[in-house]
GROMACS .gro file of C-alpha atoms in nm:
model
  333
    1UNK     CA    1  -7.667  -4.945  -0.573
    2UNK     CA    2  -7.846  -4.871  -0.926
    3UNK     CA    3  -7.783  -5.226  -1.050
    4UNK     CA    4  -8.110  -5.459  -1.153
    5UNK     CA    5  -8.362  -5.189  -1.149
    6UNK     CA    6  -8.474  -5.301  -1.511
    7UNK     CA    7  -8.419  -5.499  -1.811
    8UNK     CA    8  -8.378  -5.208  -2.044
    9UNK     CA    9  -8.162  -4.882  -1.911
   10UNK     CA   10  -8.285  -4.702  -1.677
   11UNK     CA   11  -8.263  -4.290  -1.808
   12UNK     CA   12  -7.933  -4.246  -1.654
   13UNK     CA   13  -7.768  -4.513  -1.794
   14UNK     CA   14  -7.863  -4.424  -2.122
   15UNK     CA   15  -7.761  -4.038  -2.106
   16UNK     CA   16  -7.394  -4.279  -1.946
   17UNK     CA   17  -7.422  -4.450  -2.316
   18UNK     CA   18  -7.504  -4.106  -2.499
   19UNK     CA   19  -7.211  -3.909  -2.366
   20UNK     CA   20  -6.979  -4.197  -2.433
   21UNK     CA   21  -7.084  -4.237  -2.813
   22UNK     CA   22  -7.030  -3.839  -2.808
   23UNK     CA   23  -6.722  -3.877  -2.753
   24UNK     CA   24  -6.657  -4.074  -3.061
   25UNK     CA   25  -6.889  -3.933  -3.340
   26UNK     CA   26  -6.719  -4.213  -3.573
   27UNK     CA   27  -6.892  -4.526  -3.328
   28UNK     CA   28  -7.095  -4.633  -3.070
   29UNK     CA   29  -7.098  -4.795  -2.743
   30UNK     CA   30  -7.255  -5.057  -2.560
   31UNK     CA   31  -7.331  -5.086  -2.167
   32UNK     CA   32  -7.438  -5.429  -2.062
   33UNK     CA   33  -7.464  -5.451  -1.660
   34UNK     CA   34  -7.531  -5.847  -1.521
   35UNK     CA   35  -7.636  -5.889  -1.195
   36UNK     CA   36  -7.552  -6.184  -0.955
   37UNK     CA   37  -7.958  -6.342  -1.072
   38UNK     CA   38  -7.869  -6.300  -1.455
   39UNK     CA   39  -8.080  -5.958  -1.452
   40UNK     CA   40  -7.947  -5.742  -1.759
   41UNK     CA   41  -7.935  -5.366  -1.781
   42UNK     CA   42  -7.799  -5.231  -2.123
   43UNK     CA   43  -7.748  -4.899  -2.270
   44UNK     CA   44  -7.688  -4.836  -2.654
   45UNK     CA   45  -7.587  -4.535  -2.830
   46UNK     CA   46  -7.457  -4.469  -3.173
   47UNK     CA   47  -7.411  -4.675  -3.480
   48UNK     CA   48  -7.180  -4.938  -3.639
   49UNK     CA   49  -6.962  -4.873  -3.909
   50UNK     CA   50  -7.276  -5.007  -4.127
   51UNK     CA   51  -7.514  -4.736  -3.994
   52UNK     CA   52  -7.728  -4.992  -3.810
   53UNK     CA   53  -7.794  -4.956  -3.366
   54UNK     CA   54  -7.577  -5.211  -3.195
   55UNK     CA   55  -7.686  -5.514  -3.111
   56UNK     CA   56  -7.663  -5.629  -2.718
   57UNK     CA   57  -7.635  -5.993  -2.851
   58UNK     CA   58  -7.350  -5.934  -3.130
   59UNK     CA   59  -7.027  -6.037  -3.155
   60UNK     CA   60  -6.701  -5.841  -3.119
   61UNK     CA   61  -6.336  -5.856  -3.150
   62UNK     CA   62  -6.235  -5.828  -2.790
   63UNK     CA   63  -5.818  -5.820  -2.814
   64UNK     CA   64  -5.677  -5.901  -2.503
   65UNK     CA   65  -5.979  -6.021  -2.305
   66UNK     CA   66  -5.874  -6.385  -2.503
   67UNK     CA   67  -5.565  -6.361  -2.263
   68UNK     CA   68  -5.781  -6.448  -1.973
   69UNK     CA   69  -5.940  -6.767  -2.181
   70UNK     CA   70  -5.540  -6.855  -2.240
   71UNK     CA   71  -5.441  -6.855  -1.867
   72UNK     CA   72  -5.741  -7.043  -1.770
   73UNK     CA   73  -5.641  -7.296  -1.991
   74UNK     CA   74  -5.269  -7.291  -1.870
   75UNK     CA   75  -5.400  -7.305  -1.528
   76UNK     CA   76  -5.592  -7.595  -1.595
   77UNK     CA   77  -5.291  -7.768  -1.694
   78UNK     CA   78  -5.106  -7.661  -1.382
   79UNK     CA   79  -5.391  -7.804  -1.188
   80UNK     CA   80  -5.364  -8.146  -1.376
   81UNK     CA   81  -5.021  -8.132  -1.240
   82UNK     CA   82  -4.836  -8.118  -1.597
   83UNK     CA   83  -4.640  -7.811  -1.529
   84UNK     CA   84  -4.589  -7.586  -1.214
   85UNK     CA   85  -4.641  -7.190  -1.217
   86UNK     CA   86  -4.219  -7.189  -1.162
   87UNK     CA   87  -4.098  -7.388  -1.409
   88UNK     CA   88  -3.837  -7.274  -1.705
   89UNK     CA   89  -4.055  -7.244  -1.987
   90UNK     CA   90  -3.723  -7.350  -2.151
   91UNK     CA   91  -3.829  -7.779  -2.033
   92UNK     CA   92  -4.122  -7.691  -2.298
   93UNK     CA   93  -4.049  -7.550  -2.550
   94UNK     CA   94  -3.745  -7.414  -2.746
   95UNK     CA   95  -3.862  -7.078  -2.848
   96UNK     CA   96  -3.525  -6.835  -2.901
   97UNK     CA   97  -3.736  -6.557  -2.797
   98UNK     CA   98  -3.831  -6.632  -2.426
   99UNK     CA   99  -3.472  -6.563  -2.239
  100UNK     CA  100  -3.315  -6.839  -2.006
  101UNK     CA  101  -3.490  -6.875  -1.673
  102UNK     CA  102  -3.817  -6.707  -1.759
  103UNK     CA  103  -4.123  -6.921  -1.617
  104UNK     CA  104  -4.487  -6.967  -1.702
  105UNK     CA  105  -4.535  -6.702  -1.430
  106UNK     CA  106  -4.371  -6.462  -1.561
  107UNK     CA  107  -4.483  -6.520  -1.878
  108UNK     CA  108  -4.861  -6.498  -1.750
  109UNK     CA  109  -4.793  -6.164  -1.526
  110UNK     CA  110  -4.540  -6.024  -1.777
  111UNK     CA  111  -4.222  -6.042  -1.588
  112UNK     CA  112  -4.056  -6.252  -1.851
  113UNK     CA  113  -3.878  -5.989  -2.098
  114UNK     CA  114  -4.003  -6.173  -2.436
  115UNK     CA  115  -3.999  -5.871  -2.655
  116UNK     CA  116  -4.345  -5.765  -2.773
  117UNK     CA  117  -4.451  -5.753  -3.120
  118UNK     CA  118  -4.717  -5.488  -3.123
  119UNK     CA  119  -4.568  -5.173  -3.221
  120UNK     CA  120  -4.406  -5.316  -3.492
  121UNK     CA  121  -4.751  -5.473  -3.562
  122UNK     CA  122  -4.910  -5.152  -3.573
  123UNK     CA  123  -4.610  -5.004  -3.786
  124UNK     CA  124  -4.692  -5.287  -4.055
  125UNK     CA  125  -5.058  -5.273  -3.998
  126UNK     CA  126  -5.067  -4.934  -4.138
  127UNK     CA  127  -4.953  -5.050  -4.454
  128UNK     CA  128  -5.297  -5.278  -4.488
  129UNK     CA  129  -5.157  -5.607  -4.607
  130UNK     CA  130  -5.305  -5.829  -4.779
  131UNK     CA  131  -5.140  -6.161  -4.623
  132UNK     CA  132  -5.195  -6.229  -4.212
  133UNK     CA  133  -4.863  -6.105  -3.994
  134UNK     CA  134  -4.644  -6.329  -3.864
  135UNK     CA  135  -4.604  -6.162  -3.483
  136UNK     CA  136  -4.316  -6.362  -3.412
  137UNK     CA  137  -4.141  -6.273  -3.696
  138UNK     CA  138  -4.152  -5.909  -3.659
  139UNK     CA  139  -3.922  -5.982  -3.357
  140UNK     CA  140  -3.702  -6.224  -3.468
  141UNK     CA  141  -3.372  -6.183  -3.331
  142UNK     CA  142  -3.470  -5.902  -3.109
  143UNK     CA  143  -3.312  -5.926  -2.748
  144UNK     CA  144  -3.484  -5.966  -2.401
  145UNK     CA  145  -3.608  -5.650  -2.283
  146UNK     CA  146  -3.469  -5.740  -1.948
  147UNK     CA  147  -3.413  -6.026  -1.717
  148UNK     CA  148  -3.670  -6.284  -1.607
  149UNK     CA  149  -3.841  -6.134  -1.325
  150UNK     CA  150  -3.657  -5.783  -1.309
  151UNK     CA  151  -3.943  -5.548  -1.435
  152UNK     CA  152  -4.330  -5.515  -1.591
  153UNK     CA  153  -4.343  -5.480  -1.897
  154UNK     CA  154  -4.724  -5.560  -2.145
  155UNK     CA  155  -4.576  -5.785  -2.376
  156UNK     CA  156  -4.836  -5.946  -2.616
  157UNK     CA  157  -4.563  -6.168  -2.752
  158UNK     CA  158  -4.627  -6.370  -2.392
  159UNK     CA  159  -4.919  -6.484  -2.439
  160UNK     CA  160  -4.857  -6.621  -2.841
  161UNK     CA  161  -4.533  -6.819  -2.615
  162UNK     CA  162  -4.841  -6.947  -2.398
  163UNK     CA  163  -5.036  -7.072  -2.720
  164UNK     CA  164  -4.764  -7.304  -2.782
  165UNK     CA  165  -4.715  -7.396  -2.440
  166UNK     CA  166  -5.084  -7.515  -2.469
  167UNK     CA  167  -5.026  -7.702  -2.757
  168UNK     CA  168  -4.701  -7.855  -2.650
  169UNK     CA  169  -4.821  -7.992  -2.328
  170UNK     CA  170  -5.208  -8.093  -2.467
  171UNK     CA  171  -5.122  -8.213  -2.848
  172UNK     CA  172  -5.383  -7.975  -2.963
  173UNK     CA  173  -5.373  -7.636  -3.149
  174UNK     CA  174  -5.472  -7.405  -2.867
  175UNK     CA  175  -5.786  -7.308  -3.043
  176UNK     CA  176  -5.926  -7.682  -3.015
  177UNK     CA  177  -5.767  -7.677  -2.656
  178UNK     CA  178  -5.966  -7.372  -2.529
  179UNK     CA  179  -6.344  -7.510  -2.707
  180UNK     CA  180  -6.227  -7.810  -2.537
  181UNK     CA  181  -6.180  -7.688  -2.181
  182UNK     CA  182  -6.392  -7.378  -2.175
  183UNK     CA  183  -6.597  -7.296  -2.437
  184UNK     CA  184  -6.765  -7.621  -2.492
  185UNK     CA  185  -6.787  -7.736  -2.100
  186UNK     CA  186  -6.944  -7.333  -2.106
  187UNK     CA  187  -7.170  -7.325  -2.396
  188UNK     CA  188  -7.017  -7.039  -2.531
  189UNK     CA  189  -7.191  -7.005  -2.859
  190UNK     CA  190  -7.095  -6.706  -2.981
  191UNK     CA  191  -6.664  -6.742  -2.881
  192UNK     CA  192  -6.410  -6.847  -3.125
  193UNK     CA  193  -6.081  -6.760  -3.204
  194UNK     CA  194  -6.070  -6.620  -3.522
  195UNK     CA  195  -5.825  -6.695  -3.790
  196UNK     CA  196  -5.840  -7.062  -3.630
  197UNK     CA  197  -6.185  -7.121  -3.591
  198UNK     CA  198  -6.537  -7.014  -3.786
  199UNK     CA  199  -6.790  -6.816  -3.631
  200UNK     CA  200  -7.075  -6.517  -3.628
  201UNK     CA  201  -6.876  -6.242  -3.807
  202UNK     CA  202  -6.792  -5.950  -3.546
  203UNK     CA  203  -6.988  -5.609  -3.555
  204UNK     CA  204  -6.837  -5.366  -3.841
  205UNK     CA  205  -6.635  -5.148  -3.677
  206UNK     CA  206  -6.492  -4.811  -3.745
  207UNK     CA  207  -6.161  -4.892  -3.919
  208UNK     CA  208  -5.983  -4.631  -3.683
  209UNK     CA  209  -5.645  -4.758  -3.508
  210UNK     CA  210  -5.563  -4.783  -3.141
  211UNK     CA  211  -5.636  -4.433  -2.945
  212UNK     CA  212  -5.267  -4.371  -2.931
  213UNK     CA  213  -5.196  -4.408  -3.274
  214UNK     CA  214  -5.121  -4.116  -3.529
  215UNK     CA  215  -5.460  -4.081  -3.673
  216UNK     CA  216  -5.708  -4.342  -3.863
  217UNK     CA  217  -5.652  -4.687  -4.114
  218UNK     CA  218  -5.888  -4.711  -4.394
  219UNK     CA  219  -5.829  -5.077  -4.414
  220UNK     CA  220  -5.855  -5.409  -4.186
  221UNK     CA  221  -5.542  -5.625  -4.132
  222UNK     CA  222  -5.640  -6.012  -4.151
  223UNK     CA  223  -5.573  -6.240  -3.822
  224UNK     CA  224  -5.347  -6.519  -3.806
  225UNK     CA  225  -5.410  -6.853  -3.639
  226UNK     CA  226  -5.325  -6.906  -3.303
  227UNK     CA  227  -5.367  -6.538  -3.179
  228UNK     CA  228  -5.403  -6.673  -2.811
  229UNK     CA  229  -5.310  -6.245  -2.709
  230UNK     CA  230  -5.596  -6.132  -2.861
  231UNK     CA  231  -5.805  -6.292  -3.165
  232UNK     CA  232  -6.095  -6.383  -3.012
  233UNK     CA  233  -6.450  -6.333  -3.081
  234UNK     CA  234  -6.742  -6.318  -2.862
  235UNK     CA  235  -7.058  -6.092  -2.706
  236UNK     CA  236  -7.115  -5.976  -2.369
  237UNK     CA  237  -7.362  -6.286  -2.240
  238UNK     CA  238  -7.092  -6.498  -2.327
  239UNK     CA  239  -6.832  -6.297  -2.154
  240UNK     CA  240  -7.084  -6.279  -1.845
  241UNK     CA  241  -7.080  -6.607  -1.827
  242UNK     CA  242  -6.704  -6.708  -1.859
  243UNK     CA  243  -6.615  -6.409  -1.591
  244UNK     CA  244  -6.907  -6.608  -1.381
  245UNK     CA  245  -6.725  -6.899  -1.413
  246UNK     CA  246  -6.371  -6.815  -1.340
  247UNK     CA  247  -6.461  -6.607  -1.061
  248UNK     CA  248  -6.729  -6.941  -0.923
  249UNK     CA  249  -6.468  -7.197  -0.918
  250UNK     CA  250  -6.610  -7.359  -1.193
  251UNK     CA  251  -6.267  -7.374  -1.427
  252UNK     CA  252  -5.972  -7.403  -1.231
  253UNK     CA  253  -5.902  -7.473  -0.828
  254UNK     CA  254  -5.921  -7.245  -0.544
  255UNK     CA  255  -5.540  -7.244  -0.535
  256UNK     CA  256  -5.487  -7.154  -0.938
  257UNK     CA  257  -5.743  -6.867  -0.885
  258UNK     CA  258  -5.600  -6.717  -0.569
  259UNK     CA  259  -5.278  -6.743  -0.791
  260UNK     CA  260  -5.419  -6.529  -1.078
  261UNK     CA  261  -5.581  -6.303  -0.841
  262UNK     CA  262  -5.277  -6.188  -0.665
  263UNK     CA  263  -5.198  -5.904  -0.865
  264UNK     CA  264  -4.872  -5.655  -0.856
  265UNK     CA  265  -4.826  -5.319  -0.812
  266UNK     CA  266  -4.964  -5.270  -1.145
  267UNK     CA  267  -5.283  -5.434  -1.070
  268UNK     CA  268  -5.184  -5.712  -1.312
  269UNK     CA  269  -5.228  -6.072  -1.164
  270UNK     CA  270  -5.228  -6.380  -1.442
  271UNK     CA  271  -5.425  -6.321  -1.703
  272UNK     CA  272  -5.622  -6.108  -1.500
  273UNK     CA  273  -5.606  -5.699  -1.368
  274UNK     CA  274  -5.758  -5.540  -1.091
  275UNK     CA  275  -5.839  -5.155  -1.064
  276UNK     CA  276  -5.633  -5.000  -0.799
  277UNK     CA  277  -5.843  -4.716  -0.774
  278UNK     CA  278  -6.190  -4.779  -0.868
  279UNK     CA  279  -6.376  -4.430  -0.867
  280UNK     CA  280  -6.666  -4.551  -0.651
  281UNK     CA  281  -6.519  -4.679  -0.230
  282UNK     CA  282  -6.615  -5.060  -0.090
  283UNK     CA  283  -6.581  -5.195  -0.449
  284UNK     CA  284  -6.280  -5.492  -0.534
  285UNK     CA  285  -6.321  -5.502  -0.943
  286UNK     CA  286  -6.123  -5.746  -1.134
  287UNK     CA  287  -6.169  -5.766  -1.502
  288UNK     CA  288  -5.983  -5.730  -1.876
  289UNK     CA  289  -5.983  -5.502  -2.168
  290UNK     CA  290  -5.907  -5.538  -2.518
  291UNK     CA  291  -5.757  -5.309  -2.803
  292UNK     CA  292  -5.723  -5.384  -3.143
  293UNK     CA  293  -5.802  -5.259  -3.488
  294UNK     CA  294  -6.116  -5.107  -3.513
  295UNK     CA  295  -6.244  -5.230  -3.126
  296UNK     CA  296  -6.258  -5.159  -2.803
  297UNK     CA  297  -6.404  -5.361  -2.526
  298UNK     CA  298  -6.381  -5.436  -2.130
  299UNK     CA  299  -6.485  -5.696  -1.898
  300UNK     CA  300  -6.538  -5.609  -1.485
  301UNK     CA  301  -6.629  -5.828  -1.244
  302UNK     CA  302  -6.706  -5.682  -0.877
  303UNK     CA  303  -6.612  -5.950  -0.630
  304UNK     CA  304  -6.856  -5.806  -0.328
  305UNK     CA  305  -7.204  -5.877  -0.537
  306UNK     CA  306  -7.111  -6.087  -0.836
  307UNK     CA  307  -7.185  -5.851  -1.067
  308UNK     CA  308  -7.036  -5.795  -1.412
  309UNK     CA  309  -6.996  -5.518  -1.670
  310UNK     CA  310  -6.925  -5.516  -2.006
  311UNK     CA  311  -6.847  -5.194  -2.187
  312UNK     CA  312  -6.783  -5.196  -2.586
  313UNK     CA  313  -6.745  -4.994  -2.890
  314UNK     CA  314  -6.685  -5.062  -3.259
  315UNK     CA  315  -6.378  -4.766  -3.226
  316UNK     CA  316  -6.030  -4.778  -3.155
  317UNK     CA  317  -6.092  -4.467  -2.890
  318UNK     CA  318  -5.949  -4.479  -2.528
  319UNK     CA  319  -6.285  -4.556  -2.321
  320UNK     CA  320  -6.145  -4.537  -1.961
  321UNK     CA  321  -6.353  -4.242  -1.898
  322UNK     CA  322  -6.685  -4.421  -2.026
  323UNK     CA  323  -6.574  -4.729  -1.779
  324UNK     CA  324  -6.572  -4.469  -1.439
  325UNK     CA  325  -6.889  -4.323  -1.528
  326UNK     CA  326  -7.057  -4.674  -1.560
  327UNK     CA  327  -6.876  -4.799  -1.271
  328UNK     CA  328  -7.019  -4.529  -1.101
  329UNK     CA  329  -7.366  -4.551  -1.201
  330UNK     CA  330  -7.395  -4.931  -1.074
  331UNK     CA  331  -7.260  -4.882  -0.779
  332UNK     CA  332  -7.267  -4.511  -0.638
  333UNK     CA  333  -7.518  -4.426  -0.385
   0.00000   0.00000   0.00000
């Protein structure tokens, strides 16, 4: 195993972090590899969208890795005994949008149907405006995309439906619920979610659009409050340590995290994936990634040693390639 050998990269990891910024001449990328002592190894290649190196310690936009903070948090409250994985998210909340029967469960795997708002996000995102979207009303009126429990489907629209669900049950925007119950207990300095919360301003990123978009924005698209699917900020020592956390107990019970764990043929558990066919044998990796204008970012954690990686870039560009070769370097013979 190559992991720990040094607190700066090691030559190979660095040619790892060349070849990935190669492979998008408009941004750079980031390697930082934890190990189960706290030992860092990082990598960094290429610039920001200001011309300066990246930073190890700077903050990023990391999209969907905020839906693991949100099903901590509705965890938590399933733990406190204030609501049960099964129960009809209907008893909450009366949101016209979540169809009768769907649970917190299948809101949190993405079983629920609850239409998702992102490609008519990106549609409207293209057009740079100048106010923040309203997600929810960019479905308004749309109908389930199937029953409760019948199919998969990535829906970000679940986890904005969680958000409330925080709020209804705690009395608190979810913003002050998640500082409350993670972030603070954590010391996560450098986390927020933006558009509810002030914080260290993210890395400038490449203003291109997701990798399977039809070519680049020359604009950002401001964030709304509440954006409990994806609006959070944060760097890769704070991401180390929440991962650390979830995965040692420390946030919700032994029960809650079996239950987000247990993942479906997708590799999708609660708030939570696992890689059903990591590119290096012996290895169980659970982790998150995160998409959005401009970013890209993932989170692993391998179960066996305790050891995390965090992979970033200020670019919209697919880095699933990047991820296997890093994988590979920590933990190939």
């Amino acid at each position: 195993m190559a992991l720990g050998l040094a607190s700066c990269a090691p030559p190979a990891l660095q040619e790892v972090a060349v070849a990935g910024a190669a492979e998008r001449a408009d941004g750079g990328v980031l390697i930082v590899i934890t190990d189960p002592k706290g030992g860092r190894t990082v990598a960094t290649a290429g610039l920001d969208a200001s011309g300066l190196p990246l930073d190890p310690d700077a903050t990023w936009r990391i999209g969907s890795i905020t839906k693991t903070f949100t099903a901590i948090v509705v965890l938590q409250l399933v733990d406190e005994g204030r609501i049960d994985l099964d129960d009809d998210i209907g008893q909450y909340l009366d949101n016209p949008l979540v169809p009768t029967g769907a649970t917190v469960r299948h809101l949190l795997q993405h079983t629920s149907g609850v239409p998702d708002y992102t490609p008519r996000y990106n549609e409207v995102a293209r057009s740079c405006p100048e106010n923040a979207i309203d997600p929810f009303a960019l479905v308004a009126g749309e109908r389930p995309a199937f029953a409760p429990g019948a199919e998969w489907q990535y829906s970000n629209t679940n986890y904005l439906v969680l958000g409330q669900l925080i709020e209804a049950l705690t009395g608190l925007p979810p913003a002050s619920a998640i500082r409350e119950r993670v972030i603070g207990p954590l010391g996560l300095g450098a986390t927020y979610l933006e558009g509810s919360e002030d914080g260290p301003p993210p890395v400038p990123a490449v203003a291109d659009f997701y990798d399977s978009g039809p070519g680049p924005i020359t604009c950002g698209t401001p964030v709304w409050a509440n954006a409990t699917d994806g609006g959070m900020i944060s760097n890769a020592q704070d991401l180390d340590t929440f991962f650390r956390a979830v995965f040692g107990g420390q946030l919700v019970s032994a029960s809650s995290l079996a239950a987000m764990l247990e993942t479906n043929e997708f590799g999708y558990g609660l708030g939570m994936s696992r890689l059903l066919e990591p590119p290096v044998e012996g290895v169980e990796i659970y982790g998150n990634g995160g998409g959005v204008v401009g970013y890209k970012s993932i989170v692993l954690y391998e179960s066996t040693t305790g050891t995390t990686i965090v992979v970033m870039s200020p670019t919209g560009h697919e880095i699933g390639r990047l991820q296997t070769r890093v994988i590979e370097w920590a933990f190939g013979s």
